[in-house]
Amino acid sequence: ASPDPALDLRLNGWLPYQAWIAMMGERCAATRLQSALALLHARPELLRAELLRAAREFATSDPAVEDFLWLPFALTRYVAATGDLALLGELPFADGAADAATHLDAADDLYLHCVHGLRGSLRFGTRGLPPAAAILHDETPGGQGESVRLAFFMTATLQRFAELADRRGDFGFATTCRGAALALGAQCEEHGWDGEWYRWCYLENGN
């Protein structure tokens, strides 16, 4: 509680309510995860449920890399706040009925969904930055468009997920995450910084 009752009402009442309402009926899994993250400390069970739901949706579609990254990012935040490591071993397709178009096995747990997705995200352009419109698991060579902003988000996600991989005992993938994050960070500095500001992205024409 703060000395200002109106502030308490806004922070502890209206803002969580707004996040919950924004999550309801939202079709985009990434947007739902962002709203659920705002409720992490008040209603962690909502984020838990959304993580499993988002994993099912991402596994049976071709999401943008930027959307998918919210799954491992939100998972690391959830586990850090709750200590609920059991969630890593839960099956998004609990009934085993994965869609035929899924990129993953129906027996994969939530942790493996994130691992396979992160591996499928590690596609880079000529500057070593992720393509601006990258699609998960798409190995088609991209154009000149590369995203500095997405590179920063991917770096943060990989760094956080490396810690989760350590806790899972998956030290090989933890090393992969840290190595990729280190390389991405270097490319962000080399190609993202213009001397005064960080660039947003490179366009298809190379500018």
mmCIF file of C-alpha atoms in Angstrom:
data_model
loop_
_atom_site.group_PDB
_atom_site.id
_atom_site.type_symbol
_atom_site.label_atom_id
_atom_site.label_comp_id
_atom_site.label_asym_id
_atom_site.label_seq_id
_atom_site.Cartn_x
_atom_site.Cartn_y
_atom_site.Cartn_z
ATOM 1 C CA ALA A 1 0.000 0.000 0.000
ATOM 2 C CA SER A 2 1.062 3.559 -0.679
ATOM 3 C CA PRO A 3 0.081 6.833 1.026
ATOM 4 C CA ASP A 4 -2.231 7.522 -1.920
ATOM 5 C CA PRO A 5 -5.445 5.408 -1.905
ATOM 6 C CA ALA A 6 -6.273 6.488 -5.463
ATOM 7 C CA LEU A 7 -2.900 5.182 -6.681
ATOM 8 C CA ASP A 8 -3.443 1.912 -4.832
ATOM 9 C CA LEU A 9 -6.823 1.496 -6.495
ATOM 10 C CA ARG A 10 -5.369 2.118 -9.939
ATOM 11 C CA LEU A 11 -2.347 -0.174 -9.510
ATOM 12 C CA ASN A 12 -4.015 -2.978 -7.575
ATOM 13 C CA GLY A 13 -7.478 -2.810 -9.063
ATOM 14 C CA TRP A 14 -8.048 -1.093 -12.370
ATOM 15 C CA LEU A 15 -4.782 -1.919 -14.145
ATOM 16 C CA PRO A 16 -4.933 -5.678 -13.392
ATOM 17 C CA TYR A 17 -8.599 -5.633 -14.411
ATOM 18 C CA GLN A 18 -7.699 -3.894 -17.662
ATOM 19 C CA ALA A 19 -4.988 -6.503 -18.386
ATOM 20 C CA TRP A 20 -7.442 -9.327 -17.694
ATOM 21 C CA ILE A 21 -10.092 -7.809 -19.962
ATOM 22 C CA ALA A 22 -7.487 -7.287 -22.708
ATOM 23 C CA MET A 23 -6.564 -10.974 -22.482
ATOM 24 C CA MET A 24 -10.138 -12.207 -22.833
ATOM 25 C CA GLY A 25 -11.164 -12.848 -26.401
ATOM 26 C CA GLU A 26 -7.734 -11.882 -27.810
ATOM 27 C CA ARG A 27 -6.824 -14.110 -30.759
ATOM 28 C CA CYS A 28 -3.090 -13.429 -30.832
ATOM 29 C CA ALA A 29 -1.255 -15.698 -28.388
ATOM 30 C CA ALA A 30 1.626 -13.238 -28.017
ATOM 31 C CA THR A 31 -0.747 -10.434 -27.019
ATOM 32 C CA ARG A 32 -2.484 -12.679 -24.488
ATOM 33 C CA LEU A 33 0.866 -13.609 -22.961
ATOM 34 C CA GLN A 34 1.784 -9.944 -22.602
ATOM 35 C CA SER A 35 -1.485 -9.223 -20.810
ATOM 36 C CA ALA A 36 -1.079 -12.284 -18.595
ATOM 37 C CA LEU A 37 2.435 -11.155 -17.666
ATOM 38 C CA ALA A 38 0.920 -8.004 -16.205
ATOM 39 C CA LEU A 39 -1.104 -10.277 -13.900
ATOM 40 C CA LEU A 40 1.797 -12.515 -12.902
ATOM 41 C CA HIS A 41 2.019 -11.462 -9.270
ATOM 42 C CA ALA A 42 -1.724 -11.126 -8.743
ATOM 43 C CA ARG A 43 -3.005 -14.162 -10.696
ATOM 44 C CA PRO A 44 -0.081 -16.418 -11.707
ATOM 45 C CA GLU A 45 -2.466 -19.238 -12.597
ATOM 46 C CA LEU A 46 -3.756 -17.166 -15.527
ATOM 47 C CA LEU A 47 -0.280 -16.924 -17.041
ATOM 48 C CA ARG A 48 0.282 -20.633 -16.392
ATOM 49 C CA ALA A 49 -2.805 -21.531 -18.384
ATOM 50 C CA GLU A 50 -1.938 -19.090 -21.175
ATOM 51 C CA LEU A 51 1.565 -20.568 -21.535
ATOM 52 C CA LEU A 52 0.142 -24.011 -22.278
ATOM 53 C CA ARG A 53 -2.523 -22.579 -24.564
ATOM 54 C CA ALA A 54 0.005 -20.484 -26.493
ATOM 55 C CA ALA A 55 2.312 -23.495 -26.908
ATOM 56 C CA ARG A 56 -0.523 -25.444 -28.550
ATOM 57 C CA GLU A 57 -1.313 -22.583 -30.901
ATOM 58 C CA PHE A 58 2.295 -21.939 -31.882
ATOM 59 C CA ALA A 59 2.937 -25.641 -32.483
ATOM 60 C CA THR A 60 0.028 -25.962 -34.891
ATOM 61 C CA SER A 61 0.684 -22.824 -36.916
ATOM 62 C CA ASP A 62 3.490 -20.850 -38.521
ATOM 63 C CA PRO A 63 3.930 -17.923 -36.141
ATOM 64 C CA ALA A 64 6.230 -14.986 -36.580
ATOM 65 C CA VAL A 65 9.436 -15.400 -34.599
ATOM 66 C CA GLU A 66 8.653 -12.183 -32.735
ATOM 67 C CA ASP A 67 5.325 -13.633 -31.571
ATOM 68 C CA PHE A 68 6.792 -16.998 -30.589
ATOM 69 C CA LEU A 69 9.549 -15.476 -28.460
ATOM 70 C CA TRP A 70 6.929 -14.304 -25.986
ATOM 71 C CA LEU A 71 6.396 -17.968 -25.019
ATOM 72 C CA PRO A 72 9.901 -18.710 -23.679
ATOM 73 C CA PHE A 73 10.244 -15.157 -22.366
ATOM 74 C CA ALA A 74 6.995 -15.382 -20.393
ATOM 75 C CA LEU A 75 7.876 -18.883 -19.186
ATOM 76 C CA THR A 76 11.149 -17.676 -17.694
ATOM 77 C CA ARG A 77 9.345 -14.834 -15.947
ATOM 78 C CA TYR A 78 6.688 -17.202 -14.599
ATOM 79 C CA VAL A 79 9.185 -19.718 -13.209
ATOM 80 C CA ALA A 80 11.348 -16.988 -11.688
ATOM 81 C CA ALA A 81 8.328 -15.549 -9.866
ATOM 82 C CA THR A 82 6.649 -18.785 -8.776
ATOM 83 C CA GLY A 83 9.372 -21.438 -8.661
ATOM 84 C CA ASP A 84 6.920 -23.758 -10.452
ATOM 85 C CA LEU A 85 9.425 -25.944 -12.313
ATOM 86 C CA ALA A 86 6.764 -28.634 -12.698
ATOM 87 C CA LEU A 87 5.232 -26.583 -15.495
ATOM 88 C CA LEU A 88 8.257 -27.318 -17.683
ATOM 89 C CA GLY A 89 7.288 -30.981 -17.806
ATOM 90 C CA GLU A 90 3.608 -30.492 -18.577
ATOM 91 C CA LEU A 91 2.290 -31.509 -21.983
ATOM 92 C CA PRO A 92 0.548 -28.753 -23.955
ATOM 93 C CA PHE A 93 -1.205 -31.554 -25.857
ATOM 94 C CA ALA A 94 -2.241 -33.384 -22.716
ATOM 95 C CA ASP A 95 -4.567 -35.694 -24.656
ATOM 96 C CA GLY A 96 -1.810 -36.516 -27.160
ATOM 97 C CA ALA A 97 -3.949 -35.202 -30.006
ATOM 98 C CA ALA A 98 -1.562 -32.816 -31.727
ATOM 99 C CA ASP A 99 -2.710 -31.417 -35.037
ATOM 100 C CA ALA A 100 -1.202 -33.107 -38.086
ATOM 101 C CA ALA A 101 0.460 -29.851 -39.081
ATOM 102 C CA THR A 102 2.385 -29.476 -35.826
ATOM 103 C CA HIS A 103 6.159 -28.971 -35.966
ATOM 104 C CA LEU A 104 6.509 -30.887 -32.709
ATOM 105 C CA ASP A 105 5.716 -34.282 -31.291
ATOM 106 C CA ALA A 106 2.548 -34.507 -29.230
ATOM 107 C CA ALA A 107 4.639 -36.021 -26.417
ATOM 108 C CA ASP A 108 6.883 -32.955 -26.130
ATOM 109 C CA ASP A 109 6.532 -31.075 -22.873
ATOM 110 C CA LEU A 110 6.378 -27.290 -22.573
ATOM 111 C CA TYR A 111 10.138 -26.984 -22.107
ATOM 112 C CA LEU A 112 10.810 -28.898 -25.346
ATOM 113 C CA HIS A 113 8.256 -26.775 -27.194
ATOM 114 C CA CYS A 114 10.341 -23.740 -26.242
ATOM 115 C CA VAL A 115 13.642 -25.425 -27.099
ATOM 116 C CA HIS A 116 12.497 -26.499 -30.571
ATOM 117 C CA GLY A 117 10.990 -23.088 -31.187
ATOM 118 C CA LEU A 118 14.108 -21.244 -30.095
ATOM 119 C CA ARG A 119 16.220 -23.432 -32.379
ATOM 120 C CA GLY A 120 13.811 -22.610 -35.192
ATOM 121 C CA SER A 121 14.231 -18.902 -34.417
ATOM 122 C CA LEU A 122 17.991 -18.863 -34.908
ATOM 123 C CA ARG A 123 17.956 -17.701 -38.513
ATOM 124 C CA PHE A 124 19.954 -14.606 -39.359
ATOM 125 C CA GLY A 125 20.563 -12.259 -42.256
ATOM 126 C CA THR A 126 23.772 -10.974 -43.779
ATOM 127 C CA ARG A 127 24.490 -8.730 -40.777
ATOM 128 C CA GLY A 128 23.878 -11.504 -38.279
ATOM 129 C CA LEU A 129 20.539 -10.000 -37.230
ATOM 130 C CA PRO A 130 17.166 -11.810 -37.395
ATOM 131 C CA PRO A 131 15.023 -11.148 -40.476
ATOM 132 C CA ALA A 132 12.439 -8.480 -39.780
ATOM 133 C CA ALA A 133 9.549 -10.702 -40.875
ATOM 134 C CA ALA A 134 10.978 -14.033 -39.774
ATOM 135 C CA ILE A 135 8.616 -17.019 -39.568
ATOM 136 C CA LEU A 136 9.362 -19.801 -37.115
ATOM 137 C CA HIS A 137 11.146 -22.817 -38.676
ATOM 138 C CA ASP A 138 11.253 -21.081 -42.066
ATOM 139 C CA GLU A 139 14.654 -21.700 -43.649
ATOM 140 C CA THR A 140 13.879 -19.747 -46.811
ATOM 141 C CA PRO A 141 16.631 -17.158 -47.384
ATOM 142 C CA GLY A 142 15.362 -13.726 -46.450
ATOM 143 C CA GLY A 143 15.987 -10.400 -48.063
ATOM 144 C CA GLN A 144 17.852 -7.376 -46.757
ATOM 145 C CA GLY A 145 15.299 -6.621 -44.055
ATOM 146 C CA GLU A 146 16.747 -7.285 -40.600
ATOM 147 C CA SER A 147 15.435 -6.165 -37.225
ATOM 148 C CA VAL A 148 17.657 -4.652 -34.542
ATOM 149 C CA ARG A 149 14.716 -4.442 -32.151
ATOM 150 C CA LEU A 150 13.924 -8.139 -32.599
ATOM 151 C CA ALA A 151 17.602 -8.942 -32.061
ATOM 152 C CA PHE A 152 17.539 -7.220 -28.664
ATOM 153 C CA PHE A 153 14.373 -9.094 -27.668
ATOM 154 C CA MET A 154 15.835 -12.405 -28.836
ATOM 155 C CA THR A 155 19.031 -11.716 -26.905
ATOM 156 C CA ALA A 156 17.142 -11.068 -23.679
ATOM 157 C CA THR A 157 15.002 -14.186 -24.182
ATOM 158 C CA LEU A 158 18.006 -16.422 -24.868
ATOM 159 C CA GLN A 159 19.837 -15.103 -21.815
ATOM 160 C CA ARG A 160 16.852 -15.787 -19.569
ATOM 161 C CA PHE A 161 16.161 -19.190 -21.089
ATOM 162 C CA ALA A 162 19.778 -20.274 -20.581
ATOM 163 C CA GLU A 163 19.191 -19.997 -16.836
ATOM 164 C CA LEU A 164 16.047 -22.107 -17.157
ATOM 165 C CA ALA A 165 17.942 -24.713 -19.198
ATOM 166 C CA ASP A 166 20.533 -24.893 -16.431
ATOM 167 C CA ARG A 167 17.790 -25.590 -13.890
ATOM 168 C CA ARG A 168 16.411 -28.288 -16.184
ATOM 169 C CA GLY A 169 19.885 -29.830 -16.453
ATOM 170 C CA ASP A 170 20.032 -29.161 -20.196
ATOM 171 C CA PHE A 171 23.515 -27.682 -20.109
ATOM 172 C CA GLY A 172 24.140 -28.163 -23.825
ATOM 173 C CA PHE A 173 21.194 -25.991 -24.817
ATOM 174 C CA ALA A 174 22.072 -23.482 -22.096
ATOM 175 C CA THR A 175 25.448 -23.100 -23.807
ATOM 176 C CA THR A 176 23.719 -22.717 -27.187
ATOM 177 C CA CYS A 177 21.513 -19.951 -25.797
ATOM 178 C CA ARG A 178 24.391 -18.056 -24.220
ATOM 179 C CA GLY A 179 26.534 -18.339 -27.341
ATOM 180 C CA ALA A 180 23.747 -17.096 -29.601
ATOM 181 C CA ALA A 181 22.928 -14.254 -27.201
ATOM 182 C CA LEU A 182 26.561 -13.192 -27.077
ATOM 183 C CA ALA A 183 26.835 -13.176 -30.873
ATOM 184 C CA LEU A 184 23.560 -11.288 -31.257
ATOM 185 C CA GLY A 185 24.640 -8.689 -28.717
ATOM 186 C CA ALA A 186 27.812 -8.078 -30.680
ATOM 187 C CA GLN A 187 25.882 -7.677 -33.943
ATOM 188 C CA CYS A 188 23.475 -5.255 -32.283
ATOM 189 C CA GLU A 189 26.396 -3.070 -31.296
ATOM 190 C CA GLU A 190 28.140 -3.336 -34.663
ATOM 191 C CA HIS A 191 25.128 -2.897 -36.934
ATOM 192 C CA GLY A 192 22.504 -1.407 -34.636
ATOM 193 C CA TRP A 193 24.336 1.545 -33.091
ATOM 194 C CA ASP A 194 24.811 4.549 -35.380
ATOM 195 C CA GLY A 195 26.864 6.619 -32.952
ATOM 196 C CA GLU A 196 23.899 8.357 -31.330
ATOM 197 C CA TRP A 197 20.929 6.001 -31.466
ATOM 198 C CA TYR A 198 20.129 2.379 -31.983
ATOM 199 C CA ARG A 199 18.555 1.693 -35.354
ATOM 200 C CA TRP A 200 15.131 0.045 -35.457
ATOM 201 C CA CYS A 201 15.782 -2.158 -38.454
ATOM 202 C CA TYR A 202 17.287 -2.437 -41.921
ATOM 203 C CA LEU A 203 14.837 -2.205 -44.806
ATOM 204 C CA GLU A 204 14.691 -4.541 -47.783
ATOM 205 C CA ASN A 205 16.644 -1.998 -49.836
ATOM 206 C CA GLY A 206 19.503 -2.214 -47.329
ATOM 207 C CA ASN A 207 18.935 1.209 -45.751
#
